[in-house]
Tab-separated table of C-alpha atoms and ligand atoms in Angstrom:
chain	number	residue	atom	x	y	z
B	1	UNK	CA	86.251	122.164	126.248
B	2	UNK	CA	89.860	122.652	125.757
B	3	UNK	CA	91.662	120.616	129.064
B	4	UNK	CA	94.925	122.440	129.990
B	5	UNK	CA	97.282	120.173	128.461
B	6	UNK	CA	100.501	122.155	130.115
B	7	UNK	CA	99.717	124.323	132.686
B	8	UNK	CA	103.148	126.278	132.975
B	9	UNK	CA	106.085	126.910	130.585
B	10	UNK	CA	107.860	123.854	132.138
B	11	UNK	CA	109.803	121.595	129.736
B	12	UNK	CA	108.789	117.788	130.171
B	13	UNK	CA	110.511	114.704	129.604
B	14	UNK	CA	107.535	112.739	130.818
B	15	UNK	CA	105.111	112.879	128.440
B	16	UNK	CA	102.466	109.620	128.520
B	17	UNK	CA	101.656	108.255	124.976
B	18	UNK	CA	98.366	108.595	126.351
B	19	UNK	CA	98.643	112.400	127.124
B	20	UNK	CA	100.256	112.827	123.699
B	21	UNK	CA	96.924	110.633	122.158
B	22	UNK	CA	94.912	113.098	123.963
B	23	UNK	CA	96.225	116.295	122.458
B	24	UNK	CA	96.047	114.584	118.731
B	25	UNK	CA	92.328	114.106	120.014
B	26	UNK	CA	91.523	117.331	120.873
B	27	UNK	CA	89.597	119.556	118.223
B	28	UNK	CA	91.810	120.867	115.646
B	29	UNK	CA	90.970	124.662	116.545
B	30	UNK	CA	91.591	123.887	120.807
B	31	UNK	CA	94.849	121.812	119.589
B	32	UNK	CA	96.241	124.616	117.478
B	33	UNK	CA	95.609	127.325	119.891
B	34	UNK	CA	97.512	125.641	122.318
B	35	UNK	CA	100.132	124.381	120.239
B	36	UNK	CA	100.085	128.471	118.976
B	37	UNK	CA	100.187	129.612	123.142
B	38	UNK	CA	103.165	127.748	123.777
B	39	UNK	CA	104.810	128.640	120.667
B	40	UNK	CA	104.862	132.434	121.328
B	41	UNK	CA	105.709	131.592	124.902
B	42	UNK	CA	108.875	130.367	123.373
B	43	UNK	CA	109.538	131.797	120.419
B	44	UNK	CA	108.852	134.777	118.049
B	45	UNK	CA	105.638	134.358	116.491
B	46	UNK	CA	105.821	135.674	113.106
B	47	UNK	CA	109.519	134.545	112.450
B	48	UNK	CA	110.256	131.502	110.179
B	49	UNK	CA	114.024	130.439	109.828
B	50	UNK	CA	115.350	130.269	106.247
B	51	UNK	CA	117.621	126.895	105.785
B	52	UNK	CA	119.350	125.083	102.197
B	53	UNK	CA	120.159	121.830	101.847
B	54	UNK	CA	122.995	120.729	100.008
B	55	UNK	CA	123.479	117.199	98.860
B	56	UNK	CA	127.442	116.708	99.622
B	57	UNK	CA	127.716	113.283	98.359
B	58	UNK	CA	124.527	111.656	96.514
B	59	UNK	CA	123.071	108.212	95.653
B	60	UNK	CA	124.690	105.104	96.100
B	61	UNK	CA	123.807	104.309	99.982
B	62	UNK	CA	123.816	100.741	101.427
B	63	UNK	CA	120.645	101.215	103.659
B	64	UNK	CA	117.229	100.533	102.554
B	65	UNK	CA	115.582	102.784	104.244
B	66	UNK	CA	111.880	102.599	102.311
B	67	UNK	CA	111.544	105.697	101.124
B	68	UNK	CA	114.566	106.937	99.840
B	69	UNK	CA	115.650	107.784	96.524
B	70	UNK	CA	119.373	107.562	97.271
B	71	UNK	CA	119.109	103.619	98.649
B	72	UNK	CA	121.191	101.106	96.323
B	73	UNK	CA	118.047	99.275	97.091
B	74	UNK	CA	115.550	101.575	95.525
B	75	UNK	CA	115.383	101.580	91.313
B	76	UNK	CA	114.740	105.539	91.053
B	77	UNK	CA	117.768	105.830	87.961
B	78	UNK	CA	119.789	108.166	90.168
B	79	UNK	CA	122.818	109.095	89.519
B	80	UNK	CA	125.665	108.261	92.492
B	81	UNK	CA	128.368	110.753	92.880
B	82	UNK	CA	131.406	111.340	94.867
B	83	UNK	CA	131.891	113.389	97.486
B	84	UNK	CA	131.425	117.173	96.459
B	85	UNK	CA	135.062	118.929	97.070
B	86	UNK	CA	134.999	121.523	99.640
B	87	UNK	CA	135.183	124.567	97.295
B	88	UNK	CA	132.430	124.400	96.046
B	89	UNK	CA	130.297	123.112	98.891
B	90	UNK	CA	131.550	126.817	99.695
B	91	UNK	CA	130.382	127.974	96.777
B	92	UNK	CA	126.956	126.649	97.240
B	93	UNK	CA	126.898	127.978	101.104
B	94	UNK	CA	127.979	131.768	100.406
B	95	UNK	CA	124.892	131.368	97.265
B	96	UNK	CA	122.636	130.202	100.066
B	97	UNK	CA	123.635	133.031	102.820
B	98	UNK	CA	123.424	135.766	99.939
B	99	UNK	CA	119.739	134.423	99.442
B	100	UNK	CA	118.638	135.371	102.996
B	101	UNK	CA	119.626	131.347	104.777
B	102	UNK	CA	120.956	131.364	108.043
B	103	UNK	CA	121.434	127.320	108.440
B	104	UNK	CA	123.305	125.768	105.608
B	105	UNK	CA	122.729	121.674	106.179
B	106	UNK	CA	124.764	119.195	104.260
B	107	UNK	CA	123.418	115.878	103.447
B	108	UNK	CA	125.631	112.523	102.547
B	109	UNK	CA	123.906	109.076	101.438
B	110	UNK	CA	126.256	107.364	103.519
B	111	UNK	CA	125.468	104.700	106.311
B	112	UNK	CA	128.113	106.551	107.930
B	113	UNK	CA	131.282	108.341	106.822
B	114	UNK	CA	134.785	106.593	106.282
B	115	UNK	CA	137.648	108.124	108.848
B	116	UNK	CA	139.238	109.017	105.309
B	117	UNK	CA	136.322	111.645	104.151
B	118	UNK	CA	136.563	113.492	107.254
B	119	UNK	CA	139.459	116.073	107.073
B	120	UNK	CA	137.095	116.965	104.113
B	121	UNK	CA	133.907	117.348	106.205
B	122	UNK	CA	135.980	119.344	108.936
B	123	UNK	CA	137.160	121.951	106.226
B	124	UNK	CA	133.347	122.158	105.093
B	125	UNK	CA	132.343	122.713	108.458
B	126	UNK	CA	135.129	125.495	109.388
B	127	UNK	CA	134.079	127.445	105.804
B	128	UNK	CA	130.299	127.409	106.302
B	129	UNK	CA	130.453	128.629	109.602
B	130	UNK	CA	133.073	131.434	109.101
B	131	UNK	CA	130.074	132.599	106.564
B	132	UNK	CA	128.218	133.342	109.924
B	133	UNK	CA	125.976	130.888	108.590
B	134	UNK	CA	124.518	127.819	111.393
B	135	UNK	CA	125.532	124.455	110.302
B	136	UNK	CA	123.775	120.671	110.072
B	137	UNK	CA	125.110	117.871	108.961
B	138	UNK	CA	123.410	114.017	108.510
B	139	UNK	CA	126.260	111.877	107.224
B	140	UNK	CA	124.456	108.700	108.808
B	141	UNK	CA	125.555	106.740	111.562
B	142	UNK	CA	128.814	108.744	113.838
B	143	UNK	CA	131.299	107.270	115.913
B	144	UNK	CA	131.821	108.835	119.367
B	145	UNK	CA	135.488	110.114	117.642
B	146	UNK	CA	133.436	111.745	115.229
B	147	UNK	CA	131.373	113.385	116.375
B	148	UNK	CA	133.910	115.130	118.535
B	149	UNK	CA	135.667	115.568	115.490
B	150	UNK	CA	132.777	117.069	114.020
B	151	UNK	CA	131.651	118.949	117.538
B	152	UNK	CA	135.428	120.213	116.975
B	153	UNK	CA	135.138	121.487	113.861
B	154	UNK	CA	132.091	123.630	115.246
B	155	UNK	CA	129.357	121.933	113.944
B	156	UNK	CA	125.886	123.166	115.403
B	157	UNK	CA	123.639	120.539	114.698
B	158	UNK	CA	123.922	116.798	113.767
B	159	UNK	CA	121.120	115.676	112.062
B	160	UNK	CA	119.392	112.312	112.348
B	161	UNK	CA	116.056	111.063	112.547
B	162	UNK	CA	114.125	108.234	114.456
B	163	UNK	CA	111.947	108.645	111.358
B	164	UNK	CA	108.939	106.883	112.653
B	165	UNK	CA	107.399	105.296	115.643
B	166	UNK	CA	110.075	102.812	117.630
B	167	UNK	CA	107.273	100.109	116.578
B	168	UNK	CA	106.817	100.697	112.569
B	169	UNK	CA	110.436	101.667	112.314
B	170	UNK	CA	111.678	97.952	111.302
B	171	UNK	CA	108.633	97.910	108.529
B	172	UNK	CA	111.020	100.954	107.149
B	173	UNK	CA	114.329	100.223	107.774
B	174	UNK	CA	116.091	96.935	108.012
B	175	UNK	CA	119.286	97.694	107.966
B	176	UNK	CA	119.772	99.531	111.082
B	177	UNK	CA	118.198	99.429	114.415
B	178	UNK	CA	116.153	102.118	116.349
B	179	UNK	CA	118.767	101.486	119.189
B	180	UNK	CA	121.590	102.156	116.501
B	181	UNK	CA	120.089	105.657	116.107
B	182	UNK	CA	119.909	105.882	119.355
B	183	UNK	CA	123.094	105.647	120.008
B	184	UNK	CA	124.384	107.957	117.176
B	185	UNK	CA	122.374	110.401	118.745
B	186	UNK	CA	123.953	109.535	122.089
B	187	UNK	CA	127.496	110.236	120.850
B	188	UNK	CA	126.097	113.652	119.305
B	189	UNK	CA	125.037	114.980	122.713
B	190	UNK	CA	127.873	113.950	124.540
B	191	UNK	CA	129.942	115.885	121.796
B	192	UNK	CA	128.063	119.184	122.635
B	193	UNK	CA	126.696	119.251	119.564
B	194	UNK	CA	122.938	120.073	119.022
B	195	UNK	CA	120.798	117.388	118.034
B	196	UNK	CA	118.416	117.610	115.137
B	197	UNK	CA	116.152	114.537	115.036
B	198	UNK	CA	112.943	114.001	113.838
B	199	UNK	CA	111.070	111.741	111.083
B	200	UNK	CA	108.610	111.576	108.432
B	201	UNK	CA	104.627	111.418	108.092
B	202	UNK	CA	102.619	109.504	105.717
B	203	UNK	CA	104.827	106.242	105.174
B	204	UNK	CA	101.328	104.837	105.696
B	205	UNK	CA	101.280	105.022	109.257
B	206	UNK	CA	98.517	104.936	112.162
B	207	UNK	CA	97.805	107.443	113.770
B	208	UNK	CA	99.121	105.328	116.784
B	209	UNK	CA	102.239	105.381	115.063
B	210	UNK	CA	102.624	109.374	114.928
B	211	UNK	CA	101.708	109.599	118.596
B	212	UNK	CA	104.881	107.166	118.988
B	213	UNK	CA	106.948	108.800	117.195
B	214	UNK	CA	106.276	112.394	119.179
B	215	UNK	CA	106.537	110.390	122.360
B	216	UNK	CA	110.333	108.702	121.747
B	217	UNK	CA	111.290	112.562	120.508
B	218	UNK	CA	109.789	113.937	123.175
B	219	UNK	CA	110.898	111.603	126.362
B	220	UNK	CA	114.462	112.047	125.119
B	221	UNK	CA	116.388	112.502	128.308
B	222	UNK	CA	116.658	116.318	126.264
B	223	UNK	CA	114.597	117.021	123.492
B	224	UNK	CA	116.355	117.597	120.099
B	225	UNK	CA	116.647	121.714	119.390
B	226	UNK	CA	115.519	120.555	116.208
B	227	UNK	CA	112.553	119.343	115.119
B	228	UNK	CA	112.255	118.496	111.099
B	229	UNK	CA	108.857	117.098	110.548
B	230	UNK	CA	108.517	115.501	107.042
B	231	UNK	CA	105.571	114.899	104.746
B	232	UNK	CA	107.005	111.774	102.559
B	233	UNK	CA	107.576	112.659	99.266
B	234	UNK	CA	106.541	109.450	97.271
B	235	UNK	CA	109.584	108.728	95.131
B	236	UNK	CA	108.741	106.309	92.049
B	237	UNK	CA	110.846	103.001	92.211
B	238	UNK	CA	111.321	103.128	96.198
B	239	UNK	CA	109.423	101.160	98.020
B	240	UNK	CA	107.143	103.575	99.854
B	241	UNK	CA	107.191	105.930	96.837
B	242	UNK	CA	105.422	102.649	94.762
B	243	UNK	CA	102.891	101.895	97.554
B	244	UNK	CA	101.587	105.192	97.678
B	245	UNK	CA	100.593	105.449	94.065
B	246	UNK	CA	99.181	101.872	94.166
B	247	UNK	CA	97.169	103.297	97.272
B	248	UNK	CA	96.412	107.032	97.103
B	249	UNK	CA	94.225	106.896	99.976
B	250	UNK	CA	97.390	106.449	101.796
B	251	UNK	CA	98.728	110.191	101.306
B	252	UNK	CA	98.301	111.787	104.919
B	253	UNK	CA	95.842	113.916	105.421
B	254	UNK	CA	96.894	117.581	105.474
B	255	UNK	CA	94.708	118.079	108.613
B	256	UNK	CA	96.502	115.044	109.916
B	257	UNK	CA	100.073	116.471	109.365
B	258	UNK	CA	98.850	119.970	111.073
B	259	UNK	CA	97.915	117.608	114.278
B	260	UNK	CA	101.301	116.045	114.343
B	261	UNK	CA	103.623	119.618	114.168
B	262	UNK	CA	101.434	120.822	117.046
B	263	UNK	CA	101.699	117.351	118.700
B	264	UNK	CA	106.027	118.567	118.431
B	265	UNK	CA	105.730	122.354	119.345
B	266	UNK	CA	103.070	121.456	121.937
B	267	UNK	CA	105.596	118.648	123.785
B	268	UNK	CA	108.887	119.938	122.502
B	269	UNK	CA	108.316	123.935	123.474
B	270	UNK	CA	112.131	124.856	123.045
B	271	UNK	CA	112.192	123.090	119.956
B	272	UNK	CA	113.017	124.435	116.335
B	273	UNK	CA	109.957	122.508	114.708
B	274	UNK	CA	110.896	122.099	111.102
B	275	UNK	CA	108.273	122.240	108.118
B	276	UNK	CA	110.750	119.781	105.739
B	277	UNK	CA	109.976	117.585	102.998
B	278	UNK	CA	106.905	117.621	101.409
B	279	UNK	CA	106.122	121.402	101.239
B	280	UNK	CA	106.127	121.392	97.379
B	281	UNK	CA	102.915	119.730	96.875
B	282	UNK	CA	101.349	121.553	100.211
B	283	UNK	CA	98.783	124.201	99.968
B	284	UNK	CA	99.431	127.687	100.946
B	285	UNK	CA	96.755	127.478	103.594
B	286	UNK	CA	98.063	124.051	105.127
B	287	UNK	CA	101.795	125.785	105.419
B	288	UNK	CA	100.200	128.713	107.119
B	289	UNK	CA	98.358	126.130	109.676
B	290	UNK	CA	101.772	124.327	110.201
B	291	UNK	CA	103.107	128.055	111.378
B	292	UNK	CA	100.053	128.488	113.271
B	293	UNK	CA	100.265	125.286	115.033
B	294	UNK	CA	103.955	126.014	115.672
B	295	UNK	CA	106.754	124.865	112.693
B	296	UNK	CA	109.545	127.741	112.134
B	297	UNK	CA	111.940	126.721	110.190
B	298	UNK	CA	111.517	125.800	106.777
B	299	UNK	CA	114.035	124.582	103.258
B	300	UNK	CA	114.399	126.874	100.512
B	301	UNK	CA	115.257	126.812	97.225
B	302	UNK	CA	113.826	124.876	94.530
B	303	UNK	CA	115.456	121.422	95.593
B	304	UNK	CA	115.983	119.171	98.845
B	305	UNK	CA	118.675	116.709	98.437
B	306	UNK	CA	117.188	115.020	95.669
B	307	UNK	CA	113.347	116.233	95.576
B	308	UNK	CA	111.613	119.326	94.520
B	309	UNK	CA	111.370	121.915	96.446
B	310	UNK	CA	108.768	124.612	96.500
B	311	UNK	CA	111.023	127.536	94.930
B	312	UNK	CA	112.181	131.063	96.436
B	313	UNK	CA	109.761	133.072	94.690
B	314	UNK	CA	106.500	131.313	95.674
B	315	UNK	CA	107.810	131.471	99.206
B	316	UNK	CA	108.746	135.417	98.755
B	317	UNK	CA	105.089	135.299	97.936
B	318	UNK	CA	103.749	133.139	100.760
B	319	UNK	CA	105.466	135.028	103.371
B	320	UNK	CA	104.621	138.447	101.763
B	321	UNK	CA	100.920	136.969	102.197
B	322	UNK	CA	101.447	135.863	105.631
B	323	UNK	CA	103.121	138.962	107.154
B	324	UNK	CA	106.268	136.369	107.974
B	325	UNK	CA	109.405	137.775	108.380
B	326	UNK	CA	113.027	135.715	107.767
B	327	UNK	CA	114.402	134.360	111.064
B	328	UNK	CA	118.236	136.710	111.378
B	329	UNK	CA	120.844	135.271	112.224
B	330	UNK	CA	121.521	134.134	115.571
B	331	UNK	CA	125.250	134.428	116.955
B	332	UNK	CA	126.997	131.241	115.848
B	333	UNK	CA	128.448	129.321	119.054
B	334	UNK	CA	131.404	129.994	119.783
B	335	UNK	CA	134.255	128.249	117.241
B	336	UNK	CA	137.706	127.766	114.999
B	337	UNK	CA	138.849	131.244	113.453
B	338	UNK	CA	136.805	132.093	110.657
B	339	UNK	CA	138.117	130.603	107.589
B	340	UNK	CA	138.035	132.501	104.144
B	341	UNK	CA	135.089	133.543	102.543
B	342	UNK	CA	132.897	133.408	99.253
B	343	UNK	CA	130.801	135.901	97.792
B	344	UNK	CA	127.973	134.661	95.033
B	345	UNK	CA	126.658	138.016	94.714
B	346	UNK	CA	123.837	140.661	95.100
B	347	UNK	CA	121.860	139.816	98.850
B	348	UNK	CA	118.936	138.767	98.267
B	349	UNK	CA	117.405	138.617	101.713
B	350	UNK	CA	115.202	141.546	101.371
B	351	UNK	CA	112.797	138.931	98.719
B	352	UNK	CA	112.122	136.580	101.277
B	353	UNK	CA	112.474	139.244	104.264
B	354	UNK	CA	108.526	139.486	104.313
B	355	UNK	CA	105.794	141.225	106.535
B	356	UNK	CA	106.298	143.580	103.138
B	357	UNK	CA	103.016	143.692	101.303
B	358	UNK	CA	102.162	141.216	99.141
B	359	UNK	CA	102.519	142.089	95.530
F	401	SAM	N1	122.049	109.285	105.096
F	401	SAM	C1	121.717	110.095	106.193
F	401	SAM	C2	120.789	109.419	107.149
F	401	SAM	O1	119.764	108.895	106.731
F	401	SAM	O2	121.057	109.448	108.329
F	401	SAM	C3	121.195	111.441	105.845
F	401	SAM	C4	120.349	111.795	104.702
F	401	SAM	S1	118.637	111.417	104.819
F	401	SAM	C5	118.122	111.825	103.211
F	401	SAM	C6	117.886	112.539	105.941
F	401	SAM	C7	116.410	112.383	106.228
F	401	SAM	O3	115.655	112.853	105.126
F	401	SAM	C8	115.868	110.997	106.467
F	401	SAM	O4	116.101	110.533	107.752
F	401	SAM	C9	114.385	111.188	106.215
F	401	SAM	O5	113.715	111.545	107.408
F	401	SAM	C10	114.339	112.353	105.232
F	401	SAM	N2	113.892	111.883	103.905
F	401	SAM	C11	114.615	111.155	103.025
F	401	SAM	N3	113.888	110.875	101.938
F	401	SAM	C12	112.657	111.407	102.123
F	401	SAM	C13	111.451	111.440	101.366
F	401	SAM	N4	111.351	110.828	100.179
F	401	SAM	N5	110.396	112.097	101.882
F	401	SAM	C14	110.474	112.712	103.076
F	401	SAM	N6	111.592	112.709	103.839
F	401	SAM	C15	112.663	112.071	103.383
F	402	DTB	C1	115.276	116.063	107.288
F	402	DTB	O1	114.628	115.526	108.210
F	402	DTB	N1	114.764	116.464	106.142
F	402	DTB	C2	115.768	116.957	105.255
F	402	DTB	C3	117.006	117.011	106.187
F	402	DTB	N2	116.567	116.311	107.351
F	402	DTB	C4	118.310	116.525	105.730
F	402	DTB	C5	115.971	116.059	104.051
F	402	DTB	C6	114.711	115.874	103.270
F	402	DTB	C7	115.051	115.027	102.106
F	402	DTB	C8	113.894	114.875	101.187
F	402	DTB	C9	114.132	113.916	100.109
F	402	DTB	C10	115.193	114.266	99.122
F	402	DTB	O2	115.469	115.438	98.814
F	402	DTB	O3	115.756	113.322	98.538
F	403	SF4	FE1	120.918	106.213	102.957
F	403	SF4	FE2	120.086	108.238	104.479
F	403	SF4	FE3	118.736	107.532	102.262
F	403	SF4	FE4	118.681	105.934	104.363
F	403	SF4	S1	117.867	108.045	104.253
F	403	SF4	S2	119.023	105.295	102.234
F	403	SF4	S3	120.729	106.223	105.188
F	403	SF4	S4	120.768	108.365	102.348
């Protein structure tokens, strides 16, 4: 029998590793209806939130974080570039908004931005938010100056992850600290700024390990507003990537990866809980669990930063299927004057604006 794992609405900061062991316990059917209870408690049930990511500045970073394509340490072939100029980070933003997004969240391969690329990352800020669009950013490790630059600017959400349990996270990672995440995150929230933090499954993890890594999210003094739960894509020539193909039994379980997203709606109620990487080799019938047990926000378009992404149209389709409308805008916080803006053309919300009949 189901135990009451919250009896109220209450948000906790307490949670026990063993408590959050219990609910990835539970049976999968009394774990997702709770994980489904508090989600419409919280949140609209049959609304998923439509983000792009944009890769500002690719390739080329000093950190060797294991499974990333963009690490110097990693042989993947790919190509570094400079930062993108602003324009046309615009350009990509107003393409974005005209397809139905309402978070635009730029990405940098940086262990953490130079003072001297920042007047650049303000102006990208200012424009993508004068679209009426929400705005992320993960540009690695922040200074408390910068992120109040940033903050500033208007800048929604910062993201960065703890990736993985406090415990694995060294196997992953080597050269930064849990503690130095910690304390970017740290300066984020004292900015004002939301925080978007979250990590990645299937590194070849235990299950020990994913119960850690809900518990350090979800014992934050305030959880993150935003939730981005990964599957790992396995990149050939990183480190993780390599491993999984010598070890297929590796690749997490779908089941598994369900557990864990209700494991972060169930703990984190207020949460955004974001279906991220990993969707483009994930069945239609997992994604709709993962809504079911409480993700909302999902990445559109047919790339990430560097990976594949599952396309527009067979989303269009999914959501069609699932009777899941687009998330609508929310009223951006409250910011600089609206800067110029771009227009890429004919709206295209309506595709992806679901609860439609499928075709
Ligand atoms: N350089 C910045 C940083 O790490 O703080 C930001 C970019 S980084 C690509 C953002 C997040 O994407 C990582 O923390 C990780 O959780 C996720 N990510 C990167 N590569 C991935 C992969 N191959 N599979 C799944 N998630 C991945
Ligand atoms: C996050 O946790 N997932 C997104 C976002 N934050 C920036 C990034 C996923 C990147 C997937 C690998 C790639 O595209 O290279
Ligand atoms: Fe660099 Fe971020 Fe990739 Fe780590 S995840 S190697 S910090 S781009």
């Amino acid at each position: 029998m189901l135990k009451q794992v919250q009896h109220d609405e209450e948000v906790r900061n307490d949670w026990t590793r063993a408590e959050i062991a219990d609910l990835f316990d539970l049976p999968l059917m009394d774990l997702v209806f709770e994980a489904q209870r508090v989600h419409r408690a919280h949140h609209a049930p049959n609304e998923v939130q439509l983000s792009t990511l944009l890769s500002i500045k690719t390739g080329g970073c000093p950190e060797d974080c294991g499974y990333c394509s963009q690490s110097v340490h990693a042989e993947t072939g790919l190509k570094a570039t400079k930062l993108m100029d602003v324009r046309a980070v615009l350009q990509a933003a107003a393409q974005a908004r005209d397809h139905g997004s309402t978070r635009f969240c730029m990405g940098a391969a940086w262990r953490n931005p130079k003072d001297r690329d920042m007047p650049a990352i303000v102006e990208m800020v200012k424009g993508v938010r004068a679209m009426g669009m929400e705005t992320c950013m993960t540009l690695g490790m922040l200074s408390e100056t910068q992120a109040r630059m940033l903050a500033e600017a208007g800048l929604d959400y910062y993201n960065h992850n703890i990736d993985t349990s406090p415990e694995r996270y060294n196997a992953v990672i080597s050269t930064r600290t849990f503690e130095d995440r910690l304390e970017t995150l740290d300066h984020v929230r004292a900015s004002g700024m939301s925080v978007c933090c979250g990590g990645i499954v299937g590194m070849g993890e235990t299950r020990d390990d994913r119960v850690g890594f809900i518990h350090a999210l979800a014992t934050l003094p305030q959880h993150p507003e935003s939730v981005p739960v990964n599957a790992l894509v396995p990149v050939k020539g990183t480190v993780l990537g390599d491993m999984l193909a010598d070890t297929p039994l590796a690749k997490i379980d779908d089941i598994e990866f369900v557990r864990t997203v209700a494991a972060a709606r169930i703990t984190m109620p207020e949460s955004m809980v974001r279906l991220s990487a990993g969707r483009e080799s994930m069945s239609e019938s997992t994604q709709a669990l993962c809504f079911l047990a409480g993700a909302n926000s999902i990445f559109t378009g047919d790339k990430l930063l560097t990976a594949p992404n599952a396309g527009d149209d067979k989303d269009a389709a999914m959501f069609a299927k699932l009777g899941i409308k687009a998330m609508h805008p929310q009223s951006p916080r409250p910011g600089p004057d609206p800067a110029p803006t771009f227009s890429s053309g004919a709206c295209a919300r309506e595709k992806m604006d679901a609860g439609s009949s499928p075709a």
